């Protein structure tokens, strides 16, 4: 079971050991980071405070994009300035600063300390993960075994493209025509192959659970596949005359296995069986003659049509007929090695290399000395957007700060975003961290959305026990901020629900019909809102203020460019 999460009070959070703070969108994550930063600078929090006040150079904040680092740095600088002014005035209308002032015994001394921190903000340790690794490697060159003179390259795409082109020349140009045609059906050239594996050339090398045998070649795999297809063709031609009477005299349900279709399927497969085998494409109709399919189409209690051919066809379809895994695994390995060799030759490092070098250095003979040096420089680390952490990054943080005396590791993120593998997140890394860190906290108030929307989302995701598939990532309802209670949308004098679900009636509807129907429905709804807004009968209320709905108030979220085009055309 997952550990229960405690509601977070940022001014009373114990600032020692490992803490996991889970923050949904709109619950004040940046506000919380800023509050914790101010506490750490001034040593606030009583028994929950860190052992001593820290400087901005000792307080590490790691996030995952350059834009986020600049935003955080600016927000922290602004908060330091505002709290300093509050200390000089000994009062503040801001609730956060007012609570902090109550904890500050000597406000003049605090103002002086904050002035120093404000002046040092250009040296503040707010980094991307790559920037942090680069800084640690260069500052600890002896412990990490890092060369002093290495050039950082921000874009390795040209190196990868060159390595992939070399791979294509070595492996694909010498192929005989029949194998080359199979490869060409999957990738028209090295660029398409690179696009297929590019994400696996970044970061740590992927672990392939069932790699192809080391001695298997494209030629041997191709010969094996062709032999399997030819064997089925021969078996089909030898037995095809037996199929009609066998099925006719069985308990097959003709409503589910039509005689007319049966004849067409047999005719298509027979024509295919008489052709020379050059590719791996199988007739769709072949599936209709697998033993499991025929069993599923037999009436209850009826005689199932059985034949060795049906079992053989099922066996053929059960295993993929492809060279892709062989090509992809070989390409990933050789291209990664080629890029690494070229970077060594040039004396260059990429962003991913810095992660790998620091990870390797922390696990080398000098690893403990390096980890100690980093901890002494940064006794406290706050990892923002922690849900985007991959296994290698988590290993680095864990190796340096986990279970270390007089340190703090604060992991801050939204677990629901850990599912976004397309942007580098790794849900299993998040679950591992959640299991290893015993102190869990949650921000339980949404400051951004109207109460109706907050309650609707809570209701929707509370309909099942494991809303995010894994019980280690529970759904935790949040409260709506009191200040947002007046927010509502009114149409023709009636307050509208915050969430509506539209369903299309009918069975067996194709995806194209469904998408077109929903696009028209969406466009008609937007048209009605805008017309009502022009007439003054579609209003957005915020307490005593209200205004008509405008086009700029409306956003449409879709899953693909195709769906976006459908919505655009319907709106037009």
Coordinates of C-alpha atoms in Angstrom, one line a residue:
X1 CA 0.0 0.0 0.0
X2 CA 1.1 3.6 -0.6
X3 CA 2.1 5.8 2.3
X4 CA -0.6 8.2 3.3
X5 CA 0.1 11.9 2.5
X6 CA -0.1 14.6 5.0
X7 CA -1.6 18.0 4.1
X8 CA 1.4 20.4 3.7
X9 CA 1.9 23.5 5.8
X10 CA 5.0 25.0 4.0
X11 CA 5.9 27.0 7.2
X12 CA 5.9 23.8 9.4
X13 CA 7.4 21.2 7.1
X14 CA 10.4 19.5 8.8
X15 CA 13.4 20.6 6.7
X16 CA 15.6 17.5 7.2
X17 CA 15.8 14.1 5.7
X18 CA 13.8 13.2 2.6
X19 CA 10.4 14.7 1.9
X20 CA 8.1 14.1 -1.0
X21 CA 5.6 16.9 -1.8
X22 CA 2.9 16.0 -4.3
X23 CA 1.3 19.0 -5.9
X24 CA -1.5 19.0 -8.5
X25 CA -1.8 21.8 -11.1
X26 CA -2.9 25.1 -9.5
X27 CA -2.2 24.1 -5.9
X28 CA 0.6 26.6 -5.3
X29 CA 3.8 24.6 -6.0
X30 CA 5.9 27.6 -6.9
X31 CA 4.5 29.5 -3.9
X32 CA 5.5 26.5 -1.7
X33 CA 9.0 26.4 -3.1
X34 CA 9.5 30.1 -2.5
X35 CA 8.2 29.8 1.1
X36 CA 10.6 26.9 1.8
X37 CA 13.4 28.8 0.3
X38 CA 12.8 31.8 2.6
X39 CA 12.6 29.5 5.6
X40 CA 15.9 27.9 4.7
X41 CA 17.6 31.3 4.2
X42 CA 16.6 32.5 7.7
X43 CA 16.6 29.2 9.6
X44 CA 12.8 29.5 10.4
X45 CA 10.4 26.9 11.6
X46 CA 11.4 26.2 15.2
X47 CA 11.9 22.5 15.8
X48 CA 11.1 22.0 12.1
X49 CA 13.9 24.3 10.9
X50 CA 17.1 23.3 9.2
X51 CA 20.1 23.1 11.6
X52 CA 21.4 26.6 10.4
X53 CA 20.5 29.4 8.0
X54 CA 21.8 28.8 4.5
X55 CA 23.2 31.1 1.8
X56 CA 21.8 31.2 -1.7
X57 CA 25.0 29.4 -2.9
X58 CA 24.3 26.5 -0.5
X59 CA 20.6 26.0 -1.3
X60 CA 20.3 23.9 -4.5
X61 CA 17.1 24.1 -6.6
X62 CA 16.9 21.7 -9.6
X63 CA 14.3 21.9 -12.3
X64 CA 14.1 20.5 -15.8
X65 CA 14.1 23.4 -18.3
X66 CA 16.0 26.7 -18.7
X67 CA 12.7 28.6 -18.8
X68 CA 11.7 27.1 -15.4
X69 CA 15.0 27.9 -13.8
X70 CA 14.7 31.6 -14.9
X71 CA 11.1 31.7 -13.6
X72 CA 12.1 30.2 -10.3
X73 CA 15.1 32.4 -9.9
X74 CA 13.0 35.5 -10.6
X75 CA 10.2 34.4 -8.2
X76 CA 12.7 33.7 -5.4
X77 CA 14.5 37.0 -5.9
X78 CA 11.1 38.8 -5.8
X79 CA 10.1 37.0 -2.6
X80 CA 13.4 37.8 -0.9
X81 CA 13.0 41.5 -1.7
X82 CA 9.4 41.6 -0.5
X83 CA 10.1 39.8 2.8
X84 CA 13.1 42.2 3.4
X85 CA 10.8 45.2 3.0
X86 CA 8.3 43.5 5.3
X87 CA 11.0 43.0 7.9
X88 CA 12.0 46.7 7.7
X89 CA 8.3 47.7 8.1
X90 CA 7.7 45.0 10.6
X91 CA 4.3 44.2 9.0
X92 CA 2.9 42.9 5.7
X93 CA -0.6 42.5 4.2
X94 CA 0.6 39.3 2.5
X95 CA -0.5 36.2 4.5
X96 CA 2.8 34.3 3.8
X97 CA 5.1 37.2 4.8
X98 CA 2.9 38.0 7.9
X99 CA 3.3 34.4 9.1
X100 CA 7.0 34.4 8.4
X101 CA 7.4 37.7 10.4
X102 CA 5.8 36.1 13.4
X103 CA 8.7 33.5 13.4
X104 CA 11.5 36.1 13.0
X105 CA 12.8 37.3 16.4
X106 CA 15.3 39.9 15.0
X107 CA 13.7 41.5 12.0
X108 CA 16.5 44.0 11.4
X109 CA 19.1 41.2 11.3
X110 CA 16.8 39.2 9.0
X111 CA 16.5 42.2 6.7
X112 CA 20.3 42.5 6.5
X113 CA 20.6 38.7 5.8
X114 CA 18.0 39.0 3.0
X115 CA 19.7 42.0 1.5
X116 CA 22.9 39.9 1.2
X117 CA 20.9 37.1 -0.3
X118 CA 19.2 39.4 -2.8
X119 CA 22.6 40.7 -3.9
X120 CA 23.9 37.2 -4.4
X121 CA 21.0 35.9 -6.4
X122 CA 23.1 35.8 -9.6
X123 CA 25.2 33.2 -7.9
X124 CA 22.2 31.3 -6.6
X125 CA 22.3 27.5 -7.2
X126 CA 19.2 27.2 -9.4
X127 CA 20.0 24.8 -12.2
X128 CA 18.6 22.5 -14.7
X129 CA 19.6 18.8 -14.0
X130 CA 22.2 19.1 -16.8
X131 CA 23.5 22.4 -15.5
X132 CA 23.9 20.9 -12.0
X133 CA 25.8 17.9 -13.4
X134 CA 28.1 20.1 -15.4
X135 CA 28.9 22.3 -12.4
X136 CA 29.6 19.3 -10.1
X137 CA 31.9 17.6 -12.6
X138 CA 33.9 20.8 -13.2
X139 CA 34.1 21.8 -9.6
X140 CA 35.1 18.3 -8.5
X141 CA 37.3 17.3 -11.4
X142 CA 39.7 15.2 -9.4
X143 CA 37.0 13.2 -7.6
X144 CA 34.9 12.7 -10.8
X145 CA 37.9 12.0 -13.1
X146 CA 36.6 14.7 -15.5
X147 CA 39.0 16.2 -18.0
X148 CA 39.5 19.9 -17.4
X149 CA 39.2 20.9 -21.1
X150 CA 36.1 19.5 -22.7
X151 CA 33.7 21.4 -25.0
X152 CA 29.9 21.2 -24.4
X153 CA 27.8 20.5 -27.4
X154 CA 24.1 21.3 -27.1
X155 CA 22.9 19.4 -30.1
X156 CA 24.0 16.0 -31.1
X157 CA 21.6 15.5 -34.0
X158 CA 24.2 15.9 -36.7
X159 CA 26.5 13.3 -35.0
X160 CA 23.6 10.9 -34.8
X161 CA 22.5 11.5 -38.4
X162 CA 26.1 10.8 -39.6
X163 CA 26.4 7.7 -37.5
X164 CA 23.0 6.4 -38.7
X165 CA 24.0 7.1 -42.3
X166 CA 27.2 5.1 -41.8
X167 CA 25.1 2.2 -40.2
X168 CA 22.8 2.2 -43.2
X169 CA 25.7 2.0 -45.6
X170 CA 27.4 -0.8 -43.7
X171 CA 24.3 -3.0 -43.1
X172 CA 21.7 -2.1 -45.8
X173 CA 23.6 -1.4 -49.0
X174 CA 25.1 -4.9 -49.3
X175 CA 21.8 -6.7 -48.8
X176 CA 20.3 -8.9 -51.5
X177 CA 17.2 -7.5 -53.2
X178 CA 14.6 -9.6 -51.4
X179 CA 15.9 -8.5 -47.9
X180 CA 16.4 -4.9 -49.0
X181 CA 12.7 -4.8 -50.1
X182 CA 11.6 -5.9 -46.6
X183 CA 13.8 -3.3 -44.9
X184 CA 12.6 -0.6 -47.4
X185 CA 9.0 -1.4 -46.4
X186 CA 9.8 -0.3 -42.9
X187 CA 12.2 2.5 -43.4
X188 CA 12.8 4.3 -46.7
X189 CA 16.3 5.4 -45.7
X190 CA 18.6 6.3 -42.7
X191 CA 16.5 9.4 -41.8
X192 CA 13.4 7.3 -41.2
X193 CA 15.4 4.8 -39.2
X194 CA 16.9 7.5 -37.1
X195 CA 13.4 9.0 -36.4
X196 CA 12.3 5.5 -35.1
X197 CA 15.1 5.2 -32.6
X198 CA 16.1 8.8 -31.8
X199 CA 14.5 8.9 -28.4
X200 CA 16.4 5.8 -27.4
X201 CA 19.7 7.4 -28.3
X202 CA 19.3 10.0 -25.5
X203 CA 19.9 9.4 -21.9
X204 CA 20.7 6.0 -20.5
X205 CA 20.9 3.1 -22.9
X206 CA 17.5 1.2 -22.8
X207 CA 17.5 -2.2 -21.3
X208 CA 16.2 -4.7 -23.8
X209 CA 14.5 -7.6 -22.0
X210 CA 14.5 -10.1 -24.8
X211 CA 17.3 -9.1 -27.3
X212 CA 17.7 -11.1 -30.5
X213 CA 20.4 -13.9 -30.4
X214 CA 23.9 -12.4 -30.8
X215 CA 24.7 -14.6 -33.8
X216 CA 21.5 -13.9 -35.6
X217 CA 21.8 -12.0 -38.9
X218 CA 19.3 -10.4 -41.2
X219 CA 19.9 -13.1 -43.8
X220 CA 19.3 -16.0 -41.3
X221 CA 16.2 -14.3 -39.8
X222 CA 14.8 -13.6 -43.3
X223 CA 15.4 -17.2 -44.5
X224 CA 13.7 -18.5 -41.3
X225 CA 10.6 -16.2 -41.9
X226 CA 10.3 -17.1 -45.6
X227 CA 10.5 -20.8 -44.7
X228 CA 7.7 -20.5 -42.2
X229 CA 5.5 -18.7 -44.7
X230 CA 6.2 -21.2 -47.4
X231 CA 5.4 -24.1 -45.1
X232 CA 2.0 -22.6 -44.3
X233 CA 1.4 -22.0 -48.0
X234 CA 2.2 -25.7 -48.8
X235 CA 0.1 -26.9 -46.0
X236 CA -2.8 -24.7 -47.1
X237 CA -2.7 -25.9 -50.7
X238 CA -2.6 -29.5 -49.5
X239 CA -5.6 -29.2 -47.3
X240 CA -7.7 -26.5 -48.9
X241 CA -10.1 -29.0 -50.5
X242 CA -11.0 -30.4 -47.1
X243 CA -12.0 -27.0 -45.6
X244 CA -15.4 -26.4 -47.0
X245 CA -16.9 -29.8 -46.1
X246 CA -15.1 -29.7 -42.7
X247 CA -16.6 -26.4 -41.7
X248 CA -20.0 -27.2 -43.3
X249 CA -20.4 -30.3 -41.1
X250 CA -19.4 -28.5 -37.9
X251 CA -21.4 -26.4 -35.5
X252 CA -20.2 -23.1 -37.0
X253 CA -22.6 -20.3 -36.5
X254 CA -23.4 -19.0 -40.0
X255 CA -24.5 -15.6 -38.6
X256 CA -20.9 -15.1 -37.5
X257 CA -19.2 -17.0 -40.3
X258 CA -21.0 -16.3 -43.5
X259 CA -20.8 -18.9 -46.4
X260 CA -20.2 -16.2 -49.0
X261 CA -17.4 -14.6 -47.0
X262 CA -15.9 -18.1 -46.4
X263 CA -15.6 -18.7 -50.1
X264 CA -14.0 -15.3 -50.7
X265 CA -11.5 -15.8 -47.9
X266 CA -10.5 -19.2 -49.2
X267 CA -10.1 -17.9 -52.7
X268 CA -7.9 -15.0 -51.6
X269 CA -5.7 -17.2 -49.4
X270 CA -5.3 -19.8 -52.2
X271 CA -4.2 -17.1 -54.6
X272 CA -1.6 -15.8 -52.1
X273 CA -0.4 -19.4 -51.4
X274 CA 0.4 -19.9 -55.1
X275 CA 2.5 -16.8 -55.3
X276 CA 6.3 -16.6 -54.8
X277 CA 7.1 -15.4 -51.3
X278 CA 9.0 -12.1 -51.4
X279 CA 7.6 -10.2 -48.4
X280 CA 6.1 -10.9 -45.0
X281 CA 2.6 -9.5 -45.7
X282 CA -0.1 -12.0 -44.9
X283 CA -3.7 -11.9 -46.1
X284 CA -6.1 -10.5 -43.5
X285 CA -8.4 -13.5 -44.2
X286 CA -5.8 -15.9 -42.8
X287 CA -6.9 -14.9 -39.3
X288 CA -10.4 -16.4 -40.0
X289 CA -8.8 -19.8 -40.2
X290 CA -7.1 -19.9 -36.9
X291 CA -8.3 -22.5 -34.4
X292 CA -9.3 -19.9 -31.7
X293 CA -11.3 -17.8 -34.2
X294 CA -13.2 -20.8 -35.5
X295 CA -13.9 -22.0 -31.9
X296 CA -15.3 -18.5 -31.0
X297 CA -17.6 -18.7 -34.0
X298 CA -19.0 -22.1 -33.2
X299 CA -22.4 -22.4 -31.5
X300 CA -22.5 -23.4 -27.9
X301 CA -22.4 -27.2 -27.6
X302 CA -21.7 -27.5 -31.3
X303 CA -18.9 -29.5 -33.0
X304 CA -15.8 -27.3 -33.4
X305 CA -14.1 -27.5 -36.8
X306 CA -10.6 -28.8 -36.1
X307 CA -7.6 -29.3 -38.4
X308 CA -3.8 -29.2 -38.0
X309 CA -3.8 -26.4 -40.6
X310 CA -5.8 -24.1 -38.2
X311 CA -3.3 -24.7 -35.4
X312 CA -0.4 -24.1 -37.7
X313 CA -1.9 -20.8 -39.0
X314 CA -2.5 -19.7 -35.3
X315 CA 1.2 -20.4 -34.6
X316 CA 2.3 -18.4 -37.6
X317 CA 0.2 -15.4 -36.6
X318 CA 1.3 -15.6 -32.9
X319 CA 4.9 -14.6 -33.6
X320 CA 5.8 -11.4 -35.4
X321 CA 7.3 -11.8 -38.9
X322 CA 9.8 -9.0 -38.8
X323 CA 13.4 -7.9 -39.0
X324 CA 12.6 -4.7 -37.1
X325 CA 13.8 -5.8 -33.7
X326 CA 17.1 -7.1 -35.1
X327 CA 17.7 -3.8 -37.0
X328 CA 16.6 -1.5 -34.2
X329 CA 18.6 -3.2 -31.4
X330 CA 21.7 -3.3 -33.6
X331 CA 21.3 0.3 -34.8
X332 CA 20.8 1.6 -31.3
X333 CA 23.9 -0.1 -30.0
X334 CA 26.2 0.8 -32.9
X335 CA 25.0 4.4 -33.3
X336 CA 25.4 5.1 -29.6
X337 CA 28.9 3.6 -29.7
X338 CA 29.8 5.6 -32.9
X339 CA 28.5 8.9 -31.4
X340 CA 30.4 8.3 -28.2
X341 CA 33.7 7.5 -30.1
X342 CA 33.3 10.7 -32.2
X343 CA 32.7 12.9 -29.1
X344 CA 35.8 11.4 -27.4
X345 CA 37.9 12.1 -30.5
X346 CA 36.8 15.7 -30.6
X347 CA 37.0 16.2 -26.8
X348 CA 33.3 17.0 -26.6
X349 CA 30.5 16.3 -24.1
X350 CA 26.7 16.3 -24.7
X351 CA 24.1 17.0 -22.1
X352 CA 23.4 13.3 -21.5
X353 CA 27.1 12.6 -21.1
X354 CA 27.2 14.9 -18.1
X355 CA 24.5 12.8 -16.4
X356 CA 26.3 9.6 -17.3
X357 CA 29.7 10.9 -16.1
X358 CA 28.3 12.1 -12.8
X359 CA 26.4 8.9 -12.3
X360 CA 29.5 6.8 -13.0
X361 CA 31.7 9.0 -10.9
X362 CA 29.3 8.7 -7.9
X363 CA 29.5 4.9 -8.2
X364 CA 33.3 4.7 -8.6
X365 CA 36.0 4.3 -6.0
X366 CA 36.0 8.0 -5.4
X367 CA 32.2 8.1 -5.3
X368 CA 31.8 8.7 -1.6
X369 CA 34.4 11.5 -1.7
X370 CA 32.5 13.2 -4.6
X371 CA 29.1 12.8 -2.9
X372 CA 30.5 14.2 0.4
X373 CA 32.0 17.2 -1.5
X374 CA 28.6 17.9 -3.2
X375 CA 26.7 17.6 0.1
X376 CA 29.1 20.0 1.8
X377 CA 28.5 22.5 -1.0
X378 CA 24.7 21.9 -1.1
X379 CA 23.4 20.5 2.2
X380 CA 19.8 21.0 1.0
X381 CA 18.4 20.2 -2.4
X382 CA 14.9 20.9 -3.8
X383 CA 14.1 18.9 -6.9
X384 CA 11.2 20.6 -8.8
X385 CA 9.1 18.7 -11.4
X386 CA 10.3 15.5 -9.8
X387 CA 7.8 13.5 -11.8
X388 CA 10.0 14.0 -14.9
X389 CA 13.0 12.3 -13.3
X390 CA 14.4 9.2 -15.1
X391 CA 16.1 6.3 -13.3
X392 CA 19.6 7.8 -13.8
X393 CA 18.7 11.2 -12.5
X394 CA 17.1 9.6 -9.4
X395 CA 20.2 7.5 -8.8
X396 CA 22.3 10.7 -8.7
X397 CA 20.0 12.4 -6.2
X398 CA 19.6 9.3 -4.1
X399 CA 23.4 8.6 -4.0
X400 CA 24.2 12.1 -2.8
X401 CA 21.4 13.0 -0.3
X402 CA 19.5 9.9 0.8
X403 CA 19.7 9.0 4.5
X404 CA 22.6 11.5 5.1
X405 CA 22.8 13.4 8.4
X406 CA 22.3 17.1 8.5
X407 CA 20.9 17.3 5.0
X408 CA 17.5 17.7 3.4
X409 CA 16.2 16.3 0.0
X410 CA 12.8 17.8 -1.0
X411 CA 11.2 16.1 -4.0
X412 CA 8.3 18.2 -5.5
X413 CA 6.1 17.2 -8.4
X414 CA 2.8 16.1 -9.7
X415 CA 2.5 12.3 -9.8
X416 CA -0.2 12.3 -12.4
X417 CA 2.2 13.8 -14.9
X418 CA 4.6 10.9 -14.4
X419 CA 2.7 9.0 -17.1
X420 CA 4.1 11.4 -19.8
X421 CA 6.8 9.2 -21.2
X422 CA 6.9 11.2 -24.4
X423 CA 8.6 14.1 -22.5
X424 CA 11.0 11.8 -20.6
X425 CA 9.0 11.0 -17.4
X426 CA 9.3 7.5 -16.0
X427 CA 6.3 6.4 -13.9
X428 CA 8.3 3.5 -12.4
X429 CA 11.1 5.8 -11.2
X430 CA 8.4 7.9 -9.5
X431 CA 6.8 4.9 -7.8
X432 CA 10.3 3.7 -6.6
X433 CA 11.0 7.1 -5.1
X434 CA 7.6 7.3 -3.5
X435 CA 8.1 3.9 -1.9
X436 CA 11.6 4.8 -0.6
X437 CA 10.6 8.2 0.9
X438 CA 8.4 7.7 3.9
X439 CA 7.4 11.3 4.5
X440 CA 4.6 12.3 2.0
X441 CA 2.9 15.6 1.8
X442 CA 0.2 17.0 -0.5
X443 CA -1.0 20.5 -1.4
X444 CA -4.7 20.1 -1.0
X445 CA -6.1 23.4 -2.2
X446 CA -6.6 24.5 -5.9
X447 CA -6.1 28.2 -6.2
X448 CA -6.7 28.4 -9.9
X449 CA -10.0 26.8 -10.8
X450 CA -13.7 27.4 -10.0
X451 CA -15.2 25.2 -7.2
X452 CA -17.5 23.5 -9.8
X453 CA -14.5 22.4 -11.9
X454 CA -12.6 21.2 -8.8
X455 CA -15.6 19.2 -7.5
X456 CA -16.3 17.8 -11.0
X457 CA -12.7 16.5 -11.4
X458 CA -12.8 15.1 -7.8
X459 CA -16.1 13.3 -8.6
X460 CA -14.9 11.9 -12.0
X461 CA -11.6 10.5 -10.7
X462 CA -13.1 9.1 -7.5
X463 CA -15.3 6.7 -9.4
X464 CA -12.6 3.9 -9.2
X465 CA -10.0 2.8 -6.7
X466 CA -6.9 3.1 -9.0
X467 CA -7.7 6.0 -11.2
X468 CA -4.1 6.1 -12.5
X469 CA -3.8 2.3 -12.9
X470 CA -1.2 2.0 -10.2
X471 CA -2.2 1.9 -6.6
X472 CA 1.1 3.5 -5.7
X473 CA -0.2 6.7 -7.3
X474 CA -3.5 7.4 -5.6
X475 CA -5.9 10.1 -6.7
X476 CA -6.1 12.7 -3.9
X477 CA -9.1 15.1 -4.1
X478 CA -8.3 18.8 -3.6
X479 CA -10.3 21.6 -2.2
X480 CA -11.4 24.8 -4.0
X481 CA -9.9 28.0 -2.7
X482 CA -12.4 30.2 -0.8
X483 CA -11.6 33.2 -3.0
X484 CA -12.8 31.3 -6.1
X485 CA -16.3 30.6 -4.7
X486 CA -17.9 33.4 -6.7
X487 CA -16.6 32.1 -10.1
X488 CA -19.4 30.8 -12.3
X489 CA -20.6 30.7 -15.9
X490 CA -24.1 31.7 -16.6
X491 CA -26.1 31.0 -19.8
X492 CA -29.5 32.5 -20.4
X493 CA -29.9 33.2 -16.6
X494 CA -28.9 29.7 -15.5
X495 CA -25.6 28.7 -13.9
X496 CA -23.9 26.1 -16.1
X497 CA -22.3 22.9 -14.8
X498 CA -18.5 23.0 -14.8
X499 CA -18.2 19.7 -16.7
X500 CA -20.4 18.1 -19.3
X501 CA -19.7 14.7 -21.0
X502 CA -21.0 14.3 -24.5
X503 CA -21.7 10.9 -25.9
X504 CA -22.6 9.8 -29.4
X505 CA -25.5 7.4 -29.6
X506 CA -25.5 4.3 -31.7
X507 CA -23.4 1.1 -32.0
X508 CA -20.7 0.2 -34.4
X509 CA -19.9 3.9 -35.3
X510 CA -16.6 4.4 -37.1
X511 CA -13.9 6.7 -35.7
X512 CA -14.2 9.1 -38.6
X513 CA -18.0 9.5 -38.1
X514 CA -17.5 9.9 -34.4
X515 CA -14.8 12.6 -34.8
X516 CA -16.8 14.6 -37.3
X517 CA -19.9 14.4 -35.1
X518 CA -18.0 15.6 -32.1
X519 CA -16.3 18.4 -34.1
X520 CA -19.8 19.7 -35.3
X521 CA -21.2 19.4 -31.7
X522 CA -18.2 21.3 -30.3
X523 CA -18.4 24.0 -33.0
X524 CA -22.1 24.5 -32.5
X525 CA -21.7 24.8 -28.7
X526 CA -19.0 27.5 -29.2
X527 CA -21.1 29.3 -31.7
X528 CA -24.1 29.4 -29.3
X529 CA -21.9 30.7 -26.4
X530 CA -20.4 33.5 -28.5
X531 CA -23.8 34.5 -29.9
X532 CA -25.2 34.5 -26.4
X533 CA -22.2 36.5 -25.3
X534 CA -22.8 39.2 -27.9
X535 CA -26.4 39.3 -26.7
X536 CA -25.3 39.7 -23.0
X537 CA -26.8 36.3 -22.0
X538 CA -23.6 34.3 -21.6
X539 CA -21.7 35.8 -18.7
X540 CA -18.6 35.0 -16.6
X541 CA -19.2 36.0 -13.0
X542 CA -16.6 36.8 -10.4
X543 CA -18.5 38.0 -7.4
X544 CA -20.1 41.3 -8.1
X545 CA -18.3 41.6 -11.5
X546 CA -19.4 39.9 -14.7
X547 CA -18.6 40.2 -18.4
X548 CA -19.8 38.5 -21.6
X549 CA -18.1 35.4 -22.9
X550 CA -15.6 36.2 -25.7
X551 CA -13.7 34.0 -28.2
X552 CA -10.5 34.4 -26.2
X553 CA -12.1 32.7 -23.2
X554 CA -12.5 29.4 -25.0
X555 CA -9.9 26.7 -25.6
X556 CA -10.3 23.4 -27.4
X557 CA -8.0 20.5 -26.5
X558 CA -7.6 17.6 -28.9
X559 CA -5.4 14.6 -29.3
X560 CA -4.0 15.1 -32.8
X561 CA -3.5 17.6 -35.7
X562 CA -6.2 15.8 -37.6
X563 CA -8.8 16.4 -34.8
X564 CA -7.7 20.0 -34.6
X565 CA -8.3 20.4 -38.3
X566 CA -11.8 18.9 -37.9
X567 CA -12.6 21.4 -35.2
X568 CA -11.2 24.3 -37.2
X569 CA -13.2 23.4 -40.3
X570 CA -16.4 22.9 -38.2
X571 CA -15.9 26.3 -36.6
X572 CA -15.3 27.9 -40.0

